[in-house]
GROMACS .gro file of C-alpha atoms in nm:
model
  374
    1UNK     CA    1   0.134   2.898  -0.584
    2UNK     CA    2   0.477   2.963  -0.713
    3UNK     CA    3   0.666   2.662  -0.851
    4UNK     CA    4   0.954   2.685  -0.576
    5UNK     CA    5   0.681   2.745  -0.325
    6UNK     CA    6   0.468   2.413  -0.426
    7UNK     CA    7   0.775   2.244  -0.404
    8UNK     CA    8   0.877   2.375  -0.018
    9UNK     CA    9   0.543   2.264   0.051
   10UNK     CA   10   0.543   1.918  -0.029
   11UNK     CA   11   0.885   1.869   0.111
   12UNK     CA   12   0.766   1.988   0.425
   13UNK     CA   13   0.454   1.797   0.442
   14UNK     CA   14   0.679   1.498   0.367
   15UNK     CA   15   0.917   1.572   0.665
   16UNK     CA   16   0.577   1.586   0.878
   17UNK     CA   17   0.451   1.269   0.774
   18UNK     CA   18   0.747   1.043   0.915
   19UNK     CA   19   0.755   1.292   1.206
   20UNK     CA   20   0.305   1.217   1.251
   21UNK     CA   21   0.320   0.862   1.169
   22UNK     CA   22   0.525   0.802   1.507
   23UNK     CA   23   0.215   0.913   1.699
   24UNK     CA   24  -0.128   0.753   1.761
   25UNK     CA   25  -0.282   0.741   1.371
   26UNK     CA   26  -0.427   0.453   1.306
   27UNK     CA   27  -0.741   0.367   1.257
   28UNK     CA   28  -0.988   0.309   1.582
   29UNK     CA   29  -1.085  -0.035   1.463
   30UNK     CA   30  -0.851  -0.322   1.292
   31UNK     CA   31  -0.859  -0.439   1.030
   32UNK     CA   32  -1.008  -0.771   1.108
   33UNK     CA   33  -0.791  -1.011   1.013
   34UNK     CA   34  -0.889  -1.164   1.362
   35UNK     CA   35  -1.207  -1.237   1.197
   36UNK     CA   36  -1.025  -1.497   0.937
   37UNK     CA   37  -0.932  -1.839   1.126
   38UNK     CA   38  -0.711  -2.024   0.918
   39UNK     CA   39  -0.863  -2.430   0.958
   40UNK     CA   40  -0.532  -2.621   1.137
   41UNK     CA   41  -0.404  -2.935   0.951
   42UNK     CA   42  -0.282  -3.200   1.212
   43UNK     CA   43  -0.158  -3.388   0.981
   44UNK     CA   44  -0.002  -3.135   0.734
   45UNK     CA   45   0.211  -3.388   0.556
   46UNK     CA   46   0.479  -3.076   0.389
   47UNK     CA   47   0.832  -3.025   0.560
   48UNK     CA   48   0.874  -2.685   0.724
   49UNK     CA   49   1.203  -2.622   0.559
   50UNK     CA   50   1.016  -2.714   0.232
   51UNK     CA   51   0.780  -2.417   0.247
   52UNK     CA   52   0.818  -2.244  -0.074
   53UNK     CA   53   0.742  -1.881  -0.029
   54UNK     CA   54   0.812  -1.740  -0.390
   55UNK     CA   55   0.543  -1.575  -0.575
   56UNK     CA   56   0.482  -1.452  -0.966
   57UNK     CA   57   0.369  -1.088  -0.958
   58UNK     CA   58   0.366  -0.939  -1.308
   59UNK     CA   59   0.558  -1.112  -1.488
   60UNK     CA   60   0.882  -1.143  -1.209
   61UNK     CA   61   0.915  -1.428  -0.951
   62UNK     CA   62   0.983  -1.248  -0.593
   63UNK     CA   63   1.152  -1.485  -0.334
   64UNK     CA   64   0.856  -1.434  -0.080
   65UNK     CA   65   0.500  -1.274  -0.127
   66UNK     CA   66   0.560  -0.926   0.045
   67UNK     CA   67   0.524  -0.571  -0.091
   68UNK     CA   68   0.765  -0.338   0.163
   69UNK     CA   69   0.473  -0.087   0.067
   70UNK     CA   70   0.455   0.253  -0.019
   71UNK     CA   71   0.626   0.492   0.231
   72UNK     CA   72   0.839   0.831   0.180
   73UNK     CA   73   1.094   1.008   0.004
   74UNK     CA   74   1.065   1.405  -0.111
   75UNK     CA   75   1.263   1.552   0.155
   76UNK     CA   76   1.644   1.480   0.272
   77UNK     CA   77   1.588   1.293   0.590
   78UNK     CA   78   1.402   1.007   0.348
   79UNK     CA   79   1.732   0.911   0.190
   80UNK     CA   80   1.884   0.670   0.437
   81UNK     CA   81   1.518   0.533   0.531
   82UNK     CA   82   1.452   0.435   0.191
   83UNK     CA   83   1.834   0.313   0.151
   84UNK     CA   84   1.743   0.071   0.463
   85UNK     CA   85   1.429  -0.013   0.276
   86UNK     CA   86   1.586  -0.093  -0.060
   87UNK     CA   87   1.869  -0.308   0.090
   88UNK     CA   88   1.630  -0.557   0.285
   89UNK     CA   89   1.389  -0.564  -0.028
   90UNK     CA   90   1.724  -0.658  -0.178
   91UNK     CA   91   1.853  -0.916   0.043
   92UNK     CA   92   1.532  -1.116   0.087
   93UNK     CA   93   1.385  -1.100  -0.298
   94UNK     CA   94   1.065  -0.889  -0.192
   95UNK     CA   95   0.902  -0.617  -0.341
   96UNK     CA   96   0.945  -0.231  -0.243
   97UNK     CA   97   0.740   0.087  -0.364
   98UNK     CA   98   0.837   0.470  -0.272
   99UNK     CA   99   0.648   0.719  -0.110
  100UNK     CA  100   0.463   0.942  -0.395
  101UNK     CA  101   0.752   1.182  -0.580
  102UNK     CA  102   0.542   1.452  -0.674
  103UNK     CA  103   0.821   1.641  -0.464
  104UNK     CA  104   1.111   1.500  -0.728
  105UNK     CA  105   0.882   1.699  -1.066
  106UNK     CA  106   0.873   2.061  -0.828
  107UNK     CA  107   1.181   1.980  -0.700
  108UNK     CA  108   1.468   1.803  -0.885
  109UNK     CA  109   1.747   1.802  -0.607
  110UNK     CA  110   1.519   1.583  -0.435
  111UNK     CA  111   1.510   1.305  -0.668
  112UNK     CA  112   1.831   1.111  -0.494
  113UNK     CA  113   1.566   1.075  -0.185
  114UNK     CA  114   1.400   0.829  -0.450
  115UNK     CA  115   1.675   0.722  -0.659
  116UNK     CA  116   1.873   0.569  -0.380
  117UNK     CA  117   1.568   0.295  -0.357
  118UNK     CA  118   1.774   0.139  -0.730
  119UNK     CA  119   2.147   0.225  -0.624
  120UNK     CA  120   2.028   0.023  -0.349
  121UNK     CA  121   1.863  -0.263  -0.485
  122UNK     CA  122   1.999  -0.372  -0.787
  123UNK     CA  123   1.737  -0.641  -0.875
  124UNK     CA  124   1.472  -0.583  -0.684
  125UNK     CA  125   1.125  -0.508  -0.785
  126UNK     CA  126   1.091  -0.139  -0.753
  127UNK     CA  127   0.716   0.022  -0.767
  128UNK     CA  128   0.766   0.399  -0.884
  129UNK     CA  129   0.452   0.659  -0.762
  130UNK     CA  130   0.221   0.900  -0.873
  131UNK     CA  131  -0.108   1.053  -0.719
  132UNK     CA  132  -0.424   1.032  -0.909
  133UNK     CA  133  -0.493   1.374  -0.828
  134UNK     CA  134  -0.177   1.501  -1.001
  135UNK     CA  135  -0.317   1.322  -1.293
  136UNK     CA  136  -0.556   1.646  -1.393
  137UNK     CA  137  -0.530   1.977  -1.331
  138UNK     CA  138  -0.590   2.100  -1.010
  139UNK     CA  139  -0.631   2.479  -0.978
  140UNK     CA  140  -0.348   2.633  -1.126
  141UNK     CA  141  -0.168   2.339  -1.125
  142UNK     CA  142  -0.113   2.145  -1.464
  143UNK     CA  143  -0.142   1.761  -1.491
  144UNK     CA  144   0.130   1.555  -1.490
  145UNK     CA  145   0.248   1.446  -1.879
  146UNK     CA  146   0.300   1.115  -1.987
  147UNK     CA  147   0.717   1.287  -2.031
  148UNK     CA  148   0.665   1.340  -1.655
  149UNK     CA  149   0.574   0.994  -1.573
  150UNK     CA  150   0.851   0.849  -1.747
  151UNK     CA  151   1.083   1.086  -1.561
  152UNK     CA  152   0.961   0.930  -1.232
  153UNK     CA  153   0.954   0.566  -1.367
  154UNK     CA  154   1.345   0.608  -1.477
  155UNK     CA  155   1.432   0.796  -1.162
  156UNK     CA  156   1.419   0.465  -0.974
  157UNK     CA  157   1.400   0.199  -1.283
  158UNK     CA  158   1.081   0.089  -1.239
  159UNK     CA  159   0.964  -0.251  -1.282
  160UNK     CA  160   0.590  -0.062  -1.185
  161UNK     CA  161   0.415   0.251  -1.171
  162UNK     CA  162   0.182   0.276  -0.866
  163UNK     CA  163  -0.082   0.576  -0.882
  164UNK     CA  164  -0.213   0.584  -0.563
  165UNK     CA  165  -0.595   0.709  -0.498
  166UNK     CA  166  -0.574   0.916  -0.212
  167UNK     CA  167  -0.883   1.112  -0.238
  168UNK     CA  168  -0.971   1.048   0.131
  169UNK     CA  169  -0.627   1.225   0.233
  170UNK     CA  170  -0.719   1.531  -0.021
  171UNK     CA  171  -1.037   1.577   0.123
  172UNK     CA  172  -0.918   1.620   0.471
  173UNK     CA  173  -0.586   1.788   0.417
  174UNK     CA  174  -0.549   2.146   0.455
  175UNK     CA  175  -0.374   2.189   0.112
  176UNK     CA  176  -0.623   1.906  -0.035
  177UNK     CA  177  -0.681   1.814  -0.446
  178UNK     CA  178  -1.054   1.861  -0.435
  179UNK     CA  179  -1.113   1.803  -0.812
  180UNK     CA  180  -1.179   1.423  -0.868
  181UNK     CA  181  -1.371   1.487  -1.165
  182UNK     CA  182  -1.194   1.307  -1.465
  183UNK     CA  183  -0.957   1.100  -1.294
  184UNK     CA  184  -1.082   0.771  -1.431
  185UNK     CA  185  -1.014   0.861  -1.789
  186UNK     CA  186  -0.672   1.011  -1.751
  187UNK     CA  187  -0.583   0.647  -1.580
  188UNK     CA  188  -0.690   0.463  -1.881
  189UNK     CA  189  -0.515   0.743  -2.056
  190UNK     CA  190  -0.221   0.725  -1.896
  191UNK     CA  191  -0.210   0.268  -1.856
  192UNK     CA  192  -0.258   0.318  -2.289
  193UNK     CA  193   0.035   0.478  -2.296
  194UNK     CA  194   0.284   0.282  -2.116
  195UNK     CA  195   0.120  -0.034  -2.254
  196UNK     CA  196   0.371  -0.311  -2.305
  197UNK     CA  197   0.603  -0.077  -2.110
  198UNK     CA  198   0.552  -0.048  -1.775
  199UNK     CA  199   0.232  -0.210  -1.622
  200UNK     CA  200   0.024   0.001  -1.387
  201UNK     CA  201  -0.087  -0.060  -1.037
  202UNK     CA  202  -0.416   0.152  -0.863
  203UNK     CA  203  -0.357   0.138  -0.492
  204UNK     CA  204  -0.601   0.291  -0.262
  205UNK     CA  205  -0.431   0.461   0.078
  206UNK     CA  206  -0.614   0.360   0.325
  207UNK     CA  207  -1.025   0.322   0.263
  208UNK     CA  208  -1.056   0.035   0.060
  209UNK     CA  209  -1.162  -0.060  -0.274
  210UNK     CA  210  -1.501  -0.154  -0.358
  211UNK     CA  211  -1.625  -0.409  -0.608
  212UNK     CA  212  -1.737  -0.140  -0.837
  213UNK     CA  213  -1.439   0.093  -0.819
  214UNK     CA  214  -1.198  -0.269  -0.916
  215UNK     CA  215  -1.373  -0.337  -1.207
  216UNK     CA  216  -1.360   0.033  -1.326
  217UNK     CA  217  -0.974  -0.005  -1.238
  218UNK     CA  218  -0.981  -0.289  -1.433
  219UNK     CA  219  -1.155  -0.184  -1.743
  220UNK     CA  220  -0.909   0.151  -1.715
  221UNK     CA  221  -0.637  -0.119  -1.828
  222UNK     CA  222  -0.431  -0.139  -1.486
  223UNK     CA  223  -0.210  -0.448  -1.412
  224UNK     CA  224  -0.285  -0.465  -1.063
  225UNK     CA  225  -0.462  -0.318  -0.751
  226UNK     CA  226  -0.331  -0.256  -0.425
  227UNK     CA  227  -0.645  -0.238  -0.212
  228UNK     CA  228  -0.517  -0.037   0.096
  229UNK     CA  229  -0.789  -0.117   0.326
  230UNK     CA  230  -0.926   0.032   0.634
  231UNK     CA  231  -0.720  -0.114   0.962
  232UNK     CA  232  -0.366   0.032   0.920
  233UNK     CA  233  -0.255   0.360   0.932
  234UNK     CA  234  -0.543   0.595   0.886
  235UNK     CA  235  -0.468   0.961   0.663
  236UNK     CA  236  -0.710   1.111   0.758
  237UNK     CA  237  -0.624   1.155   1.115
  238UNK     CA  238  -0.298   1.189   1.035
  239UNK     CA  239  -0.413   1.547   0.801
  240UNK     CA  240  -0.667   1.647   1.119
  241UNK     CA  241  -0.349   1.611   1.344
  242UNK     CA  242  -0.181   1.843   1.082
  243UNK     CA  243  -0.494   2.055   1.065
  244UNK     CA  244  -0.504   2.112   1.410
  245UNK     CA  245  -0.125   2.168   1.476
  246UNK     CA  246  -0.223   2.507   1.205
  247UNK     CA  247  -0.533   2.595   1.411
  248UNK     CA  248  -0.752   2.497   1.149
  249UNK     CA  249  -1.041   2.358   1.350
  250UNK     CA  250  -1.269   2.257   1.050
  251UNK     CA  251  -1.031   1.985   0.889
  252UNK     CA  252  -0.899   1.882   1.275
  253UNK     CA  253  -1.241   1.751   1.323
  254UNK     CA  254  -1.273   1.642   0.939
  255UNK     CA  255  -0.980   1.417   1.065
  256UNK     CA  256  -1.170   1.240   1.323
  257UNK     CA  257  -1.514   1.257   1.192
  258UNK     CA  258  -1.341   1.015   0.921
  259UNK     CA  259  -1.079   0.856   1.080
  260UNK     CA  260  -1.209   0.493   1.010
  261UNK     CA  261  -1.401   0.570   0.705
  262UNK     CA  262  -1.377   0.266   0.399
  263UNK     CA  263  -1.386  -0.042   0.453
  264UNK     CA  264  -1.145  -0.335   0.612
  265UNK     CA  265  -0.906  -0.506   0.440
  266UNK     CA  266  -1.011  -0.840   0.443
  267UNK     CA  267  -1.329  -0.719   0.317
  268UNK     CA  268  -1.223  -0.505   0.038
  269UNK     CA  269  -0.996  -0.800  -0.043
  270UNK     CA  270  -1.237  -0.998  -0.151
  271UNK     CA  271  -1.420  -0.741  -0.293
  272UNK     CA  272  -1.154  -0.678  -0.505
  273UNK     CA  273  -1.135  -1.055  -0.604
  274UNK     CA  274  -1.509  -1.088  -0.669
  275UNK     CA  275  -1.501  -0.768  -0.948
  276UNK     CA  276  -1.155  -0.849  -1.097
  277UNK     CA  277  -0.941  -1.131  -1.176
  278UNK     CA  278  -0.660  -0.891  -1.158
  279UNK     CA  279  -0.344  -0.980  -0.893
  280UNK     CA  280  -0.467  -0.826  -0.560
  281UNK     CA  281  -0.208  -0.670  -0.308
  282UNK     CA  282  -0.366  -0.681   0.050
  283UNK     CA  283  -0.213  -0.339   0.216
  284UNK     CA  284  -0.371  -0.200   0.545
  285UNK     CA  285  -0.351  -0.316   0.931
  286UNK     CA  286  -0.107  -0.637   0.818
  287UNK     CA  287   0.051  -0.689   1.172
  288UNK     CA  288   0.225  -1.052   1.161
  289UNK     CA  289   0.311  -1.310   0.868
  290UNK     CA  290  -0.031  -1.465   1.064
  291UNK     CA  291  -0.213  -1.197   0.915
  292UNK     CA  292  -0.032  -1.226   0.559
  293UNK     CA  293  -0.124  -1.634   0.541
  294UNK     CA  294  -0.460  -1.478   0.615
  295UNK     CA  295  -0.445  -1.240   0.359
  296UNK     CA  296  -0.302  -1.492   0.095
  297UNK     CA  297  -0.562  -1.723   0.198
  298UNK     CA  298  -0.890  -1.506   0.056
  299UNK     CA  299  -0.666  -1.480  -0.276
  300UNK     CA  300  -0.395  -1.210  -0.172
  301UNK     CA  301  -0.118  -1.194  -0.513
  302UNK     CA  302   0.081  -1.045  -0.240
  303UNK     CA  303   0.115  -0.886   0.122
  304UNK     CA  304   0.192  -0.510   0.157
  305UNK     CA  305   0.346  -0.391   0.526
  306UNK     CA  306   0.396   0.004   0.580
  307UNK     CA  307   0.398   0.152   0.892
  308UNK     CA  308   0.603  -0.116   1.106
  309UNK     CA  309   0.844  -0.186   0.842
  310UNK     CA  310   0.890   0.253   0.841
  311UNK     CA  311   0.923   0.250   1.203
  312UNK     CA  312   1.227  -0.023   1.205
  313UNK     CA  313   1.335   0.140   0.887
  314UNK     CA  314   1.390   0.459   1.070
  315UNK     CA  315   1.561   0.236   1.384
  316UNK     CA  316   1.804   0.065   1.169
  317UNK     CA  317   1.863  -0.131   0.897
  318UNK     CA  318   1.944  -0.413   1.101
  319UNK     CA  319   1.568  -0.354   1.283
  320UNK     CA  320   1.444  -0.389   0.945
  321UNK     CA  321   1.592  -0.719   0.861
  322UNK     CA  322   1.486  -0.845   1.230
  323UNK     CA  323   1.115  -0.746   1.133
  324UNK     CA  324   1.113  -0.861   0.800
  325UNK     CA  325   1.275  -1.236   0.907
  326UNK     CA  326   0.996  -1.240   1.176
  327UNK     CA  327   0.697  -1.140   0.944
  328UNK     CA  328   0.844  -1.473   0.718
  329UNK     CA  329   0.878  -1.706   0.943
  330UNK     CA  330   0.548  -1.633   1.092
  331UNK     CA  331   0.399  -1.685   0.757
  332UNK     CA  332   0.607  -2.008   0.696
  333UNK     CA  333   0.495  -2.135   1.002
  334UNK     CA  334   0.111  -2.080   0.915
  335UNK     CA  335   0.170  -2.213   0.543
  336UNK     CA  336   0.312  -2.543   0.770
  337UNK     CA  337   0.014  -2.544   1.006
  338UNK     CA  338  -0.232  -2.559   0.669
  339UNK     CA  339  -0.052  -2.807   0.503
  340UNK     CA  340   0.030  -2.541   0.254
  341UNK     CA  341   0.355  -2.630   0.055
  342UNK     CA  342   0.338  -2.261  -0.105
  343UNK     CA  343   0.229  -1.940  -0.170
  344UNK     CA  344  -0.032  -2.156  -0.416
  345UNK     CA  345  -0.149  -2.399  -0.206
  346UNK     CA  346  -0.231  -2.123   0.082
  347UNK     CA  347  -0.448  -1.943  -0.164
  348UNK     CA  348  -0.701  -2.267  -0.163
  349UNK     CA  349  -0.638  -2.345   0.250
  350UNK     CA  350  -0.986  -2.365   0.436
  351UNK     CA  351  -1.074  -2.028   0.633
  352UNK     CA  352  -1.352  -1.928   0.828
  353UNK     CA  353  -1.491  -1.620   0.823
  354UNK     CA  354  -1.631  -1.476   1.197
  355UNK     CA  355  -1.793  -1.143   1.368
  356UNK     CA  356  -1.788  -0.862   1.180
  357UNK     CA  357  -1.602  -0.915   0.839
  358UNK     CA  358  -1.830  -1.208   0.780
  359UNK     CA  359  -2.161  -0.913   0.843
  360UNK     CA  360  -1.987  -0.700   0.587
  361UNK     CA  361  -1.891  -0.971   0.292
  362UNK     CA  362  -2.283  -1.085   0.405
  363UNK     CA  363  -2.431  -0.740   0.371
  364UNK     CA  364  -2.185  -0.654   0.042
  365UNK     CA  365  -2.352  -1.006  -0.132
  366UNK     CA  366  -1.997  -1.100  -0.147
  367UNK     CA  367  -2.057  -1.395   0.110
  368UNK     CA  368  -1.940  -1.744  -0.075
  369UNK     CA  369  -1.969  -2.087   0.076
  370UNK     CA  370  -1.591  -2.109   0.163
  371UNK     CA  371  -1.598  -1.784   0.383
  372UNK     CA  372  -1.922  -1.857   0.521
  373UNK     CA  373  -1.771  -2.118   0.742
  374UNK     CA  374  -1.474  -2.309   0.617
   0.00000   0.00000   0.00000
């Protein structure tokens, strides 16, 4: 494929992942975060207005644990959604990441889509993003260069570099990546590289990372994982929706043949935890700051929210804010309710784990006395 036409391509299938992720694509079952029951503290002995939600994450202190996570850009109508995005991350001292910009290397016009996440946010922490596939060659397309990563890094002034593992989303998608094969050593290639730099975080999209794929991660030399559990928004119906919209049968029923494929959050969470003593960003099915105290209380760094932030983004940014102030005070409430006095404290609060996250962590060997009943 021609450079021009790779680039039309990805634009469009940008433009038809805001326009699919309105529609029913998430995964058939949650997450499980109902599964975690945070143990209530009658007597929790912190003021309310004394919660202390700030967090360290790489070396910056964010104002509140929460990771407006990885969304769009790559096509025009992303501009004002990720200006929306950037000004709340802004105004509350939380962390935002982009959608990939793959598009912004075939396509320079579209780097403002992108750019506008720094003109926005001046101080914020900004997570720049790369596919591993785009690491190695894929058919006739070359790898991206180390030159080309630092062209997306300074496109937005990264304080990060996500490269997002999407390899569930290639295998289903019409115009899929198919060649894994190598992927592992261009990582540690590429987290050599911008060493002392710009630290590098692996985030899965959707399926989860397993104990065994975190410590690879971690022996690759990346900063941080984002484990993108099952729960949330699920890619691989949203490519069979795609699929099927082209007639292509095949990958339609790919799409919901694997449409909750991985595993949970919660689950992968601590999976994460048990192989790596790496900061952990829980991303996939968060619902409610409820769910983020959960999160934070099996050892969550920090929360990541998509798909309802993106859907208020696209409202307004005034929806945003209203979301975002909810999602806090829910979690400041449940920090309260533990006797948590911050961010800190919540990691160590007693849980119990129930149902069928407690069969999994069981099953996995990853079943410790505090999760097997508080």
């Amino acid at each position: 494929m021609a450079r021009d036409e790779l680039a039309a391509a990805i634009e469009a299938r940008k433009e038809e992942h805001l326009r699919y992720v309105r529609g029913d694509i998430e995964a058939r079952t949650p997450a499980g975060w109902d599964d975690i029951e945070l143990v209530h503290q009658a007597l929790p002995e912190v003021d309310l207005d004394a919660i202390d939600l700030s967090t360290e994450f790489l070396g910056r202190t964010l104002r509140a644990p929460l990771v407006l996570s990885a969304m769009t850009g790559g096509h025009p109508g992303a501009v004002e959604i990720n200006a929306n995005l950037a000004r709340a991350a802004e105004r509350y001292g939380i962390a935002m990441g982009v959608g990939s910009q793959r598009a912004a290397l075939r396509a320079p016009s579209l780097a403002e889509t992108y750019a506008v996440a720094r003109q926005e946010a001046p101080t914020a922490f900004l997570i720049a993003n790369i596919g591993s596939p785009q690491l190695i060659e894929q058919g006739d397309e070359t790898a991206v260069g180390l030159s080309d990563v630092d062209e997306l890094i300074g496109m937005i002034k990264a304080d990060a570099l996500a490269v997002h593992l999407n390899w569930l989303e290639e295998a289903i998608q019409p115009e899929g990546n198919h060649r894994a094969a190598g992927c592992l050593a261009a990582l540690s290639n590429l987290t050599t590289a911008l060493a002392g730099r710009t630290p590098v975080i692996a985030k899965e999209t959707g399926a989860g990372l397993s104990q065994e794929t975190a410590a690879q991660l971690a022996d690759a030399g990346v900063a941080a994982l984002d484990v993108g559990g099952r729960g949330g928004t699920s890619f691989a119906a949203v490519e069979g929706q795609r699929a099927a919209d082209r007639g292509d049968q095949l990958r339609a029923q790919l799409g919901e043949t694997f449409r909750d494929w991985g595993l949970p959050t919660p689950v992968s969470l601590i999976a994460a935890r048990a192989g790596t003593d790496l900061p952990v960003i829980a991303t996939g099915g968060v619902r409610s700051g409820l769910d983020a105290a959960k999160a934070l209380a099996l050892a969550a760094t920090l929360v990541g929210i998509a798909r309802p932030m993106l859907h208020a983004a696209m409202e307004s940014e005034e929806a945003l804010c209203g979301a975002i102030e909810t999602c806090l005070t829910e979690l400041a409430s449940a920090m309260f309710l533990t006797g948590s006095a911050n961010a800190g404290e919540l990691r160590g609060a007693r849980r119990i784990v129930l149902g069928a996250t407690h069969e999994r962590l069981l099953r996995l060997g990853l079943l410790n006395d505090e999760d097997a009943g508080g």
